[in-house]
PDB file of C-alpha atoms in Angstrom:
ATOM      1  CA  UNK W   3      -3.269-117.120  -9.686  1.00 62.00           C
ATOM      2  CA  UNK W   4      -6.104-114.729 -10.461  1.00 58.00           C
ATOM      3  CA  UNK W   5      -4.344-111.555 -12.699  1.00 50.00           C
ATOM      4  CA  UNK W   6      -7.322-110.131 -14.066  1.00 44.00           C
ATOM      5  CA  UNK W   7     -10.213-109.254 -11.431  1.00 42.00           C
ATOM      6  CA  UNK W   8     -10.534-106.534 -13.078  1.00 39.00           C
ATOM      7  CA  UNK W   9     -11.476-107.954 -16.512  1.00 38.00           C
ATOM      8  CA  UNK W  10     -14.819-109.271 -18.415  1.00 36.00           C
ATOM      9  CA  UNK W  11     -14.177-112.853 -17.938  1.00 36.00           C
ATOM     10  CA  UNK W  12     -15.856-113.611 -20.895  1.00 35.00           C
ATOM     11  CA  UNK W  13     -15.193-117.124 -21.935  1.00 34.00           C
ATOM     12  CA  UNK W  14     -14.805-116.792 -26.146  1.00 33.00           C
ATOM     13  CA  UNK W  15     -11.743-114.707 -26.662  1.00 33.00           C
ATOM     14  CA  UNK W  16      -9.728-115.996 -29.124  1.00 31.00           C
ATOM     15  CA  UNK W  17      -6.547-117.724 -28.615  1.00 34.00           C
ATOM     16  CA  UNK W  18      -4.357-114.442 -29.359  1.00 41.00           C
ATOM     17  CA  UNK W  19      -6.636-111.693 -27.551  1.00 57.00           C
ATOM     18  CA  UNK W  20      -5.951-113.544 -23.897  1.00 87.00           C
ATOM     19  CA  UNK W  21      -2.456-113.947 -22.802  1.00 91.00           C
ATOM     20  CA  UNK W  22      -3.017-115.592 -19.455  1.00 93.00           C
ATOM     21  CA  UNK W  23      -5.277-118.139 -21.215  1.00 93.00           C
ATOM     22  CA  UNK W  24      -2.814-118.664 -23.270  1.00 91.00           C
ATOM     23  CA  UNK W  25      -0.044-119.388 -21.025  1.00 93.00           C
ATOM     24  CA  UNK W  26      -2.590-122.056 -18.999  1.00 92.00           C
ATOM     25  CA  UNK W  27      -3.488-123.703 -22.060  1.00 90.00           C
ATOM     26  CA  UNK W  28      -0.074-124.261 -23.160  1.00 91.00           C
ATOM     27  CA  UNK W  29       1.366-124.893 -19.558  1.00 92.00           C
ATOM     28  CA  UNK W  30       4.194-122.147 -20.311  1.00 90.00           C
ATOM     29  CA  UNK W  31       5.413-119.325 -20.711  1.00 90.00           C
ATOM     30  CA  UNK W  32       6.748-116.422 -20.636  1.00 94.00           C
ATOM     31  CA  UNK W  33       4.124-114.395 -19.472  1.00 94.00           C
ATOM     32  CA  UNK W  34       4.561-110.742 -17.468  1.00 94.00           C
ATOM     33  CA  UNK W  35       2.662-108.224 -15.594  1.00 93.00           C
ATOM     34  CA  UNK W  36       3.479-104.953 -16.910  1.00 94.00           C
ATOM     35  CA  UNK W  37       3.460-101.782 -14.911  1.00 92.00           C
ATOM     36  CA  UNK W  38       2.638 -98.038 -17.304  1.00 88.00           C
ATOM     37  CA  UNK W  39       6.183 -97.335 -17.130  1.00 91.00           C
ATOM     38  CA  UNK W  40       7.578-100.398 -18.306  1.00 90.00           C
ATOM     39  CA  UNK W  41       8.674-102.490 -15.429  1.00 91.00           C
ATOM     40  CA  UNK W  42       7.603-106.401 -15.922  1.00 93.00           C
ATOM     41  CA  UNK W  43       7.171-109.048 -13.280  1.00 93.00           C
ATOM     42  CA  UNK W  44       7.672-112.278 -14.626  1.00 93.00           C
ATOM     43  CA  UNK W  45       4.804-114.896 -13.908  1.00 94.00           C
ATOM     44  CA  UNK W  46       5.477-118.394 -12.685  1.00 94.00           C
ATOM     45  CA  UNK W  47       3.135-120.073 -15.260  1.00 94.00           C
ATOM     46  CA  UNK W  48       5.253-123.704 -14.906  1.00 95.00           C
ATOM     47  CA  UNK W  49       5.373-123.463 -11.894  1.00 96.00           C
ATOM     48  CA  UNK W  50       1.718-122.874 -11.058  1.00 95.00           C
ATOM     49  CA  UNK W  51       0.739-125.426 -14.159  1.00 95.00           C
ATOM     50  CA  UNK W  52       1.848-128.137 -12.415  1.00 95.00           C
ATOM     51  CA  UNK W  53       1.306-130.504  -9.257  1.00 95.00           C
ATOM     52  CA  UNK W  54       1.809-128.754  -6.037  1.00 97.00           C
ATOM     53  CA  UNK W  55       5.723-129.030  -5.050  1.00 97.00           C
ATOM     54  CA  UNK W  56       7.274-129.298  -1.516  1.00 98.00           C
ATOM     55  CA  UNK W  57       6.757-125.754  -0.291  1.00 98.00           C
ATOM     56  CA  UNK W  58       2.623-125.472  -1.621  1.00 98.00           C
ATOM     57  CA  UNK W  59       2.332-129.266   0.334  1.00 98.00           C
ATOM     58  CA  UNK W  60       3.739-127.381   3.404  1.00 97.00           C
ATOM     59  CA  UNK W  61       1.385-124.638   3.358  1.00 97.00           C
ATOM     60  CA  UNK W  62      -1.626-126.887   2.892  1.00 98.00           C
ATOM     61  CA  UNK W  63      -0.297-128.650   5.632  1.00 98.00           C
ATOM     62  CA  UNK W  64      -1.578-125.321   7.790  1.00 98.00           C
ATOM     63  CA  UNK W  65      -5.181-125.276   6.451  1.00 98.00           C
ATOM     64  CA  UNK W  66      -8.228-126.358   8.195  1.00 97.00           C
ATOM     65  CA  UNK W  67     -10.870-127.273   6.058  1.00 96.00           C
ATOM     66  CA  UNK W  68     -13.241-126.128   4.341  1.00 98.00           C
ATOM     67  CA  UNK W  69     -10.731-124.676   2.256  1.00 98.00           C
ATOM     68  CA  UNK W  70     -12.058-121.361  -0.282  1.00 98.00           C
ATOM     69  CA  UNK W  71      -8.743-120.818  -2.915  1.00 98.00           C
ATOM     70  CA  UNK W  72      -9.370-117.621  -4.222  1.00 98.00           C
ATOM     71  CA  UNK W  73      -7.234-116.859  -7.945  1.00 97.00           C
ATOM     72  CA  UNK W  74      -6.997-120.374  -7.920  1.00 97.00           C
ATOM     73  CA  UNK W  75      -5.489-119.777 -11.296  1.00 96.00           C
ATOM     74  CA  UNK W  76      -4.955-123.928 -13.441  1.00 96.00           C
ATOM     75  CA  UNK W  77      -6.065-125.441  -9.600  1.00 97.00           C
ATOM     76  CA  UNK W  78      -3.005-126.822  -8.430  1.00 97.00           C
ATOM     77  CA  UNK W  79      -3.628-126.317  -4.554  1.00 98.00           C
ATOM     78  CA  UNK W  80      -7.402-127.478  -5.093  1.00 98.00           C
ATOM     79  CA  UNK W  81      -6.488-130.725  -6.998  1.00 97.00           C
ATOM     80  CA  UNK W  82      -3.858-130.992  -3.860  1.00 98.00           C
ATOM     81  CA  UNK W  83      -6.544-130.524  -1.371  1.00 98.00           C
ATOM     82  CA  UNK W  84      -9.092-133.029  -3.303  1.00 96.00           C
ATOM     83  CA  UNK W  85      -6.498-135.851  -3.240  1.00 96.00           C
ATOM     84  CA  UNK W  86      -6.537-135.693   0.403  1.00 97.00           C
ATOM     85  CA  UNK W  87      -9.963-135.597   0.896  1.00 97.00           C
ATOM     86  CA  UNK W  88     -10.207-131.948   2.222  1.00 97.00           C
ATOM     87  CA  UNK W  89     -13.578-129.948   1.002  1.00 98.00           C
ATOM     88  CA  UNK W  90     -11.787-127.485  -0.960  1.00 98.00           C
ATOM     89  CA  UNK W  91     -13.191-124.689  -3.619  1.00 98.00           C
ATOM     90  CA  UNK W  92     -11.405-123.001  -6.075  1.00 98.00           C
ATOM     91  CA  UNK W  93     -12.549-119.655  -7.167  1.00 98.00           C
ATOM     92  CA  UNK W  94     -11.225-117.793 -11.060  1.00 97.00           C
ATOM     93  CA  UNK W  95     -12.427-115.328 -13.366  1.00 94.00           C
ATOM     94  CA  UNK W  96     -10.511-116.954 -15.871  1.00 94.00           C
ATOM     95  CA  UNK W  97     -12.527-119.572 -17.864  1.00 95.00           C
ATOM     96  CA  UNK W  98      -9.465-121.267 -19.087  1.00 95.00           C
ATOM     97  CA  UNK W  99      -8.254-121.540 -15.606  1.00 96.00           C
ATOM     98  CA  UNK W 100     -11.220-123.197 -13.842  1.00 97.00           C
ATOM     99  CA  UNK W 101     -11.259-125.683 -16.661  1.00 96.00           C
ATOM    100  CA  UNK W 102      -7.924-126.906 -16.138  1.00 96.00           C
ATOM    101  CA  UNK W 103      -8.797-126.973 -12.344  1.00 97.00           C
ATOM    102  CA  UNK W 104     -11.390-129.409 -13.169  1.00 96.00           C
ATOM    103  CA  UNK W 105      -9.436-131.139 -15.401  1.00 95.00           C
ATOM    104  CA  UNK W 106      -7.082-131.710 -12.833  1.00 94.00           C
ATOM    105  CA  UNK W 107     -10.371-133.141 -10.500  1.00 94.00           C
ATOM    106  CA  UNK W 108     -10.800-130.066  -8.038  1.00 95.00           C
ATOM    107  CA  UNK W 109     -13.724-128.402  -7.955  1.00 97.00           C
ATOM    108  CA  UNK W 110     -14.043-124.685  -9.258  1.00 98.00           C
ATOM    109  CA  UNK W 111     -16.109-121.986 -10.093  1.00 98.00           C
ATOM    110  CA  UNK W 112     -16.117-118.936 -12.429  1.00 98.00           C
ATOM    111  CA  UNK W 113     -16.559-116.405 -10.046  1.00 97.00           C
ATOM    112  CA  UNK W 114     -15.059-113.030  -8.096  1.00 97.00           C
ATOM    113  CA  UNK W 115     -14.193-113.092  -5.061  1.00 98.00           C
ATOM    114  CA  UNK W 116     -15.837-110.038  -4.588  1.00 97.00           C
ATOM    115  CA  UNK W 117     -19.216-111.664  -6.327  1.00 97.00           C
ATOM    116  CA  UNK W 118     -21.617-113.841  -3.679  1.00 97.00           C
ATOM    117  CA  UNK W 119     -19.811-117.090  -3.020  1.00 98.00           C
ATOM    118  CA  UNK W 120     -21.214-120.580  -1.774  1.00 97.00           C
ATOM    119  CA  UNK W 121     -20.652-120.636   2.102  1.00 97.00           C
ATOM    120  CA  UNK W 122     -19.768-117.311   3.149  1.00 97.00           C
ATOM    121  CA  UNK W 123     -19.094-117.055   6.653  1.00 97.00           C
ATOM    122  CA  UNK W 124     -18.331-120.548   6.754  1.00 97.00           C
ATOM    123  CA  UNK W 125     -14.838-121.093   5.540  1.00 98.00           C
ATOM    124  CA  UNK W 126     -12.321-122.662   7.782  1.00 98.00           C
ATOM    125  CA  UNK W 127      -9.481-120.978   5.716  1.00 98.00           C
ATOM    126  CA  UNK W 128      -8.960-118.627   2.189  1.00 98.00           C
ATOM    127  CA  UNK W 129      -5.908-118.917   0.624  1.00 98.00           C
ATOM    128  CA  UNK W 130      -4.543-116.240  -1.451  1.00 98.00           C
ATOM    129  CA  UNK W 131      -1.510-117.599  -2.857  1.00 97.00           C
ATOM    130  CA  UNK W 132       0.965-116.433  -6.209  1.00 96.00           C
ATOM    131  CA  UNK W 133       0.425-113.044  -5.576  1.00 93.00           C
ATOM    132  CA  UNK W 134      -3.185-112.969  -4.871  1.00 96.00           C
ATOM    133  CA  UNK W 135      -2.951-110.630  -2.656  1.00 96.00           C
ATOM    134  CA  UNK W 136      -3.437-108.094  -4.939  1.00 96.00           C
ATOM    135  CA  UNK W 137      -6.436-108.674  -6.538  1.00 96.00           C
ATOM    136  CA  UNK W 138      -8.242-105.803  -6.564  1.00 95.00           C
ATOM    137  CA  UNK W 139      -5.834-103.105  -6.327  1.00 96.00           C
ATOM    138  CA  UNK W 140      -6.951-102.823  -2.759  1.00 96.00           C
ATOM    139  CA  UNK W 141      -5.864-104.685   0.012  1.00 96.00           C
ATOM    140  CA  UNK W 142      -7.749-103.374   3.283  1.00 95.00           C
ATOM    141  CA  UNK W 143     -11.066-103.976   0.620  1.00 96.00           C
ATOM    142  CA  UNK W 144      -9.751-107.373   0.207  1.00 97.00           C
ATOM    143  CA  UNK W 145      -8.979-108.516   3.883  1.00 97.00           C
ATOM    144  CA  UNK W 146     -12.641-107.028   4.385  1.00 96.00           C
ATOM    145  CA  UNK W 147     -13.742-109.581   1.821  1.00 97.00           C
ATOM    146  CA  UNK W 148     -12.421-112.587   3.132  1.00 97.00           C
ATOM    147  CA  UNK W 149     -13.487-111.732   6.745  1.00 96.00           C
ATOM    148  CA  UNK W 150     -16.736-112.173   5.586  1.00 96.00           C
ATOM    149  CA  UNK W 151     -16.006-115.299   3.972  1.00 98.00           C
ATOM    150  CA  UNK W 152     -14.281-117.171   7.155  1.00 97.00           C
ATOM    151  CA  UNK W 153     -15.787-118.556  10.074  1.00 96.00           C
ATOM    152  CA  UNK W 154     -15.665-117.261  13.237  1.00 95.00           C
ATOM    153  CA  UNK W 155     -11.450-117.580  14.101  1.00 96.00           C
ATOM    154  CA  UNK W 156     -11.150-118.598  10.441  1.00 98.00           C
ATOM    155  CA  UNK W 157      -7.665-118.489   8.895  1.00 98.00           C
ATOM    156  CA  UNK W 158      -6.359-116.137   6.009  1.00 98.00           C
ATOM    157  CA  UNK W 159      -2.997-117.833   4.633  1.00 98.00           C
ATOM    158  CA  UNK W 160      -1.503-115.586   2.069  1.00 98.00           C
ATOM    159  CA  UNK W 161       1.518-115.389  -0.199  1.00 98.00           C
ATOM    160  CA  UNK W 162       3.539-111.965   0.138  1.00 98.00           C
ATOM    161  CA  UNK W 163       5.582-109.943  -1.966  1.00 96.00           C
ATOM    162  CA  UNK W 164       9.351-111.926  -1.108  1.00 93.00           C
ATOM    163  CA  UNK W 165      10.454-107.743  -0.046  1.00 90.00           C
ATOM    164  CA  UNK W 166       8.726-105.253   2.156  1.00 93.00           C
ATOM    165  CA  UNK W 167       6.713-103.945  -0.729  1.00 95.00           C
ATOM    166  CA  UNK W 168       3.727-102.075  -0.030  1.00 96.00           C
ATOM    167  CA  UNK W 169       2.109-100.697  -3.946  1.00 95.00           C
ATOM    168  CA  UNK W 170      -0.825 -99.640  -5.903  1.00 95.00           C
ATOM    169  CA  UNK W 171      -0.648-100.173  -9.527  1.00 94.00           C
ATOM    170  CA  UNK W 172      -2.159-100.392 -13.018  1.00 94.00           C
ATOM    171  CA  UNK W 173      -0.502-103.218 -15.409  1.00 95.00           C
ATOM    172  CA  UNK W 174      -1.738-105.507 -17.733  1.00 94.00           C
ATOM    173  CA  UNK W 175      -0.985-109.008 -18.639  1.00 95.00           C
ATOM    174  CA  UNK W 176       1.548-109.527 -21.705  1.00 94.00           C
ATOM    175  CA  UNK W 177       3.096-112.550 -23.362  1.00 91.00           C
ATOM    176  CA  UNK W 178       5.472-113.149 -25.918  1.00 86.00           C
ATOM    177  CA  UNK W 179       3.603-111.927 -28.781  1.00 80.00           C
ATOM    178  CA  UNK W 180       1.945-108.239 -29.035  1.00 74.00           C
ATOM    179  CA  UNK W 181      -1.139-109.484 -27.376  1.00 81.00           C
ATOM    180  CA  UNK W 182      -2.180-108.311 -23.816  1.00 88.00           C
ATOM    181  CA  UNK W 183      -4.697-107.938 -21.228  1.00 89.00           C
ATOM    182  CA  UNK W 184      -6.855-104.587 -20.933  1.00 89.00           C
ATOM    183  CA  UNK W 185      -5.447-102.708 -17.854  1.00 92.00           C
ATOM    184  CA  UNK W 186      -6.308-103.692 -14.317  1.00 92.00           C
ATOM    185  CA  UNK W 187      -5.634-102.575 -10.711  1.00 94.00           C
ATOM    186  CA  UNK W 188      -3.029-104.651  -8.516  1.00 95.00           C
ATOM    187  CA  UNK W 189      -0.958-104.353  -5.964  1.00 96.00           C
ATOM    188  CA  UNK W 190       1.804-105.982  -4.733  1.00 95.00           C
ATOM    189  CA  UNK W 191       2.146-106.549  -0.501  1.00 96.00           C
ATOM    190  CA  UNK W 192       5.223-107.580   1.262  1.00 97.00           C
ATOM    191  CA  UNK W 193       4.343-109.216   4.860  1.00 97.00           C
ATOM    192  CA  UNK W 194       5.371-106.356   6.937  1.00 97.00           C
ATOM    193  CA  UNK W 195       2.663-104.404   4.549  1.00 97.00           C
ATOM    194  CA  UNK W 196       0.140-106.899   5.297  1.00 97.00           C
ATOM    195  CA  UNK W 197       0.220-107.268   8.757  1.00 96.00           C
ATOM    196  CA  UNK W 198       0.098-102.910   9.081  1.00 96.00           C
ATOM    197  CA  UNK W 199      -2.982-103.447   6.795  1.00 95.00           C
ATOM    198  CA  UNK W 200      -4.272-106.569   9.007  1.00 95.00           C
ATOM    199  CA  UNK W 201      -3.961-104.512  12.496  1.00 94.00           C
ATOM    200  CA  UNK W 202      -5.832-101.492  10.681  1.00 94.00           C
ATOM    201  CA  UNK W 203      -8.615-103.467  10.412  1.00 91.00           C
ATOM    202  CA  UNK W 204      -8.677-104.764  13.705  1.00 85.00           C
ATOM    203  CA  UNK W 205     -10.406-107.573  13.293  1.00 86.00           C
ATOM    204  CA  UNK W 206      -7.048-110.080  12.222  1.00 96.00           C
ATOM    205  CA  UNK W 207      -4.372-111.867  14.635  1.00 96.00           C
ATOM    206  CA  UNK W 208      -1.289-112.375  13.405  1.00 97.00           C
ATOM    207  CA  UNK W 209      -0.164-115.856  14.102  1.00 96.00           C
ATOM    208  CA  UNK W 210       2.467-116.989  11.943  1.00 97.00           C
ATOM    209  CA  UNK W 211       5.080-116.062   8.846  1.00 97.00           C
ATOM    210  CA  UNK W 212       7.155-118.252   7.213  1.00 97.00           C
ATOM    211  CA  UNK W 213       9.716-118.146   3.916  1.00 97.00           C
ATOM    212  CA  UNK W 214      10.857-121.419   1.588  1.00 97.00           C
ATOM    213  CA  UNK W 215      12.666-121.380  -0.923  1.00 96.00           C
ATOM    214  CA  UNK W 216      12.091-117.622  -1.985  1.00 95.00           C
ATOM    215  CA  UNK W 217       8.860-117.499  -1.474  1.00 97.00           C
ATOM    216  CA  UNK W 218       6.909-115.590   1.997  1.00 98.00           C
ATOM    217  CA  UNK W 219       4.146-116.876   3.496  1.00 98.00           C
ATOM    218  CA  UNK W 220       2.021-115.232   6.624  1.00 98.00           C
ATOM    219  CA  UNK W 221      -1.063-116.787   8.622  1.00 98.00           C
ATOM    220  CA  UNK W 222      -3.871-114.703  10.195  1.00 98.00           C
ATOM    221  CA  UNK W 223      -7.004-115.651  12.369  1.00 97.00           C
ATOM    222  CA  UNK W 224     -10.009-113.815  12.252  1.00 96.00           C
ATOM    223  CA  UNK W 225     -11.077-112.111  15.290  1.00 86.00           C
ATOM    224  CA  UNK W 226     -14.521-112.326  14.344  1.00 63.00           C
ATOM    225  CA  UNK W 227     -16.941-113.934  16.941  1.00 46.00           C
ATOM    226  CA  UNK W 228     -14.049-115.975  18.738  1.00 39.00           C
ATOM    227  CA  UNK W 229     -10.457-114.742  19.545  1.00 35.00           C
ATOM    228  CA  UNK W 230      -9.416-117.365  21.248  1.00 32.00           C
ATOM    229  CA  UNK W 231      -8.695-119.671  18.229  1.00 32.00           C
ATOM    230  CA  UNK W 232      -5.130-121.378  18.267  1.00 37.00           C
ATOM    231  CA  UNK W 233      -2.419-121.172  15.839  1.00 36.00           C
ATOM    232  CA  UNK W 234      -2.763-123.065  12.427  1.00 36.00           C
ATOM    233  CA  UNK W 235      -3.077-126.470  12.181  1.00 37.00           C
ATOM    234  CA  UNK W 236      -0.051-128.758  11.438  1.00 30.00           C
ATOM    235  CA  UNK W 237      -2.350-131.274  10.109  1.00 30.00           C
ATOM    236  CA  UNK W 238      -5.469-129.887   7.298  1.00 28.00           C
ATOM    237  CA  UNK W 239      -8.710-131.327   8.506  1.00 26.00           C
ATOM    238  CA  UNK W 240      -9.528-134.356   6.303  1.00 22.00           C
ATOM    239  CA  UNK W 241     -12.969-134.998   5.242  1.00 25.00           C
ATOM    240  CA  UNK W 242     -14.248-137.355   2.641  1.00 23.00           C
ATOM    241  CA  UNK W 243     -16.373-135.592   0.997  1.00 25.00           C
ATOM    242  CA  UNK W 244     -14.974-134.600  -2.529  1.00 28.00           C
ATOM    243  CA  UNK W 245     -17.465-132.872  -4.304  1.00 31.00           C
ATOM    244  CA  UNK W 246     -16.670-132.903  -8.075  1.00 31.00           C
ATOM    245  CA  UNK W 247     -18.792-130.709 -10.270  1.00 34.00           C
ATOM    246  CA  UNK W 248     -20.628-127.970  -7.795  1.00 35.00           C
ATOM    247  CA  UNK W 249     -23.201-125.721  -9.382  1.00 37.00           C
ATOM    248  CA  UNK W 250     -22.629-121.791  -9.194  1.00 35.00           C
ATOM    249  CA  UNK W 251     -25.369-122.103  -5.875  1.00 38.00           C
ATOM    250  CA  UNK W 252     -23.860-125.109  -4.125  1.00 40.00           C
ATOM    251  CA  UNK W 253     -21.699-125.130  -0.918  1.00 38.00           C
ATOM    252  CA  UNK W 254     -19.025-127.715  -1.819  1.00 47.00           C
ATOM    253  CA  UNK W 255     -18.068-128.356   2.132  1.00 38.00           C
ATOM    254  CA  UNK W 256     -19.543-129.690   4.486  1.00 37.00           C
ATOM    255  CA  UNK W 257     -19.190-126.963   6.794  1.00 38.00           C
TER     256      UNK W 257
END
């Protein structure tokens, strides 16, 4: 997970200024987003530190390649996607976490989403999974985004809020000491919120939500050039090509 898209990703903080880097460094927790009036949402740091689990393998299961994993946070998904031979990039503004993607043997960059990318317009699918759905602050701005990014009847497969949630917020990233983040915008969308944002912007087609164990899943398809694209794949497109170490300029798929 990307929490800071609104932060200097600068990559020589030191140990205590950078809570999230923290938490990926050490595999662990606990580690918060904290609204201005208090509330905290615990952050799944173990769970995203480690090899993707029964429910990530199922949603993988629905990409078609080539694969752009935007807040790819410590690279889980991309590692996942590597090991089956599926052109896969993962995207982070968090040094820390693009090293332990590549440490893990997927292929990352240190980059917005918002920044140019490698391949735009020729994506198969973006995931935005943990929450990543908020980067930003702004939703429609985001969807807008990674329209650009897909192909033509590309997919967006995105992790929602687990409740019909639909919020603009400041917070900042906290962990168990007195150190945290600078504050950034974020919001937090529950699928219901997504697909009123998805049929504002006209150009997305709902074609499939899903929930496992807790966590809420949706799939949409670009309408962009071809809207006669058919629901998700049960299968991800396998390729061998398994780039390693991609420069900032280099378009990791073969697409």
């Amino acid at each position: 997970m990307t929490l800071a898209h609104g932060l200097d990703p600068a990559p020589h903080r030191s140990w205590s200024a950078d809570p999230y880097a923290d938490a990926l460094r050490t595999g662990r927790g606990p580690l918060y987003l904290r609204r201005g009036d208090g509330w905290l949402l615990p952050l799944d740091v173990e769970r995203w530190c480690t090899r993707a689990d029964a429910v990530d393998r199922a949603l993988l299961d629905r990409c078609e390649g080539p694969v752009l994993d935007v807040g790819c946070g410590p690279g889980r998904m991309v590692a996942e996607l590597a090991a089956r031979g599926v052109p896969a990039l993962g995207i982070d503004i968090s040094a820390a976490a693009v090293a332990r993607t590549a440490g893990l043997g997927g292929p990352a960059l240190l980059r917005s989403v918002f920044a140019p990318l490698p391949g735009e317009g020729r994506w198969g699918t973006v995931l935005l999974a943990d929450g990543n759905l908020g980067i930003g602050g702004d939703p429609a701005a985001l969807l807008a985004r990674v329209a650009q990014l897909l192909t033509p009847g590309g997919l967006l497969i995105a992790e929602t809020a687990p409740l019909d949630v639909d919020e603009r917020v400041s917070v900042r990233i906290v962990g168990p000491t007195a150190a945290q983040s600078a504050p950034f915008p974020w919001a937090r969308v529950g699928t219901p919120a997504l697909l009123r944002a998805a049929a504002r912007a006209a150009h997305w087609r709902p074609i499939a939500q899903w929930s496992a164990e807790g966590r809420c899943f949706a799939a949409l398809r670009s309408r962009t050039g071809s809207t006669s694209a058919e629901p998700a794949k049960s299968a991800a497109v396998i390729s061998s090509q398994r780039p390693r170490n991609p420069s900032a300029d280099s378009v990791v798929a073969d697409v």
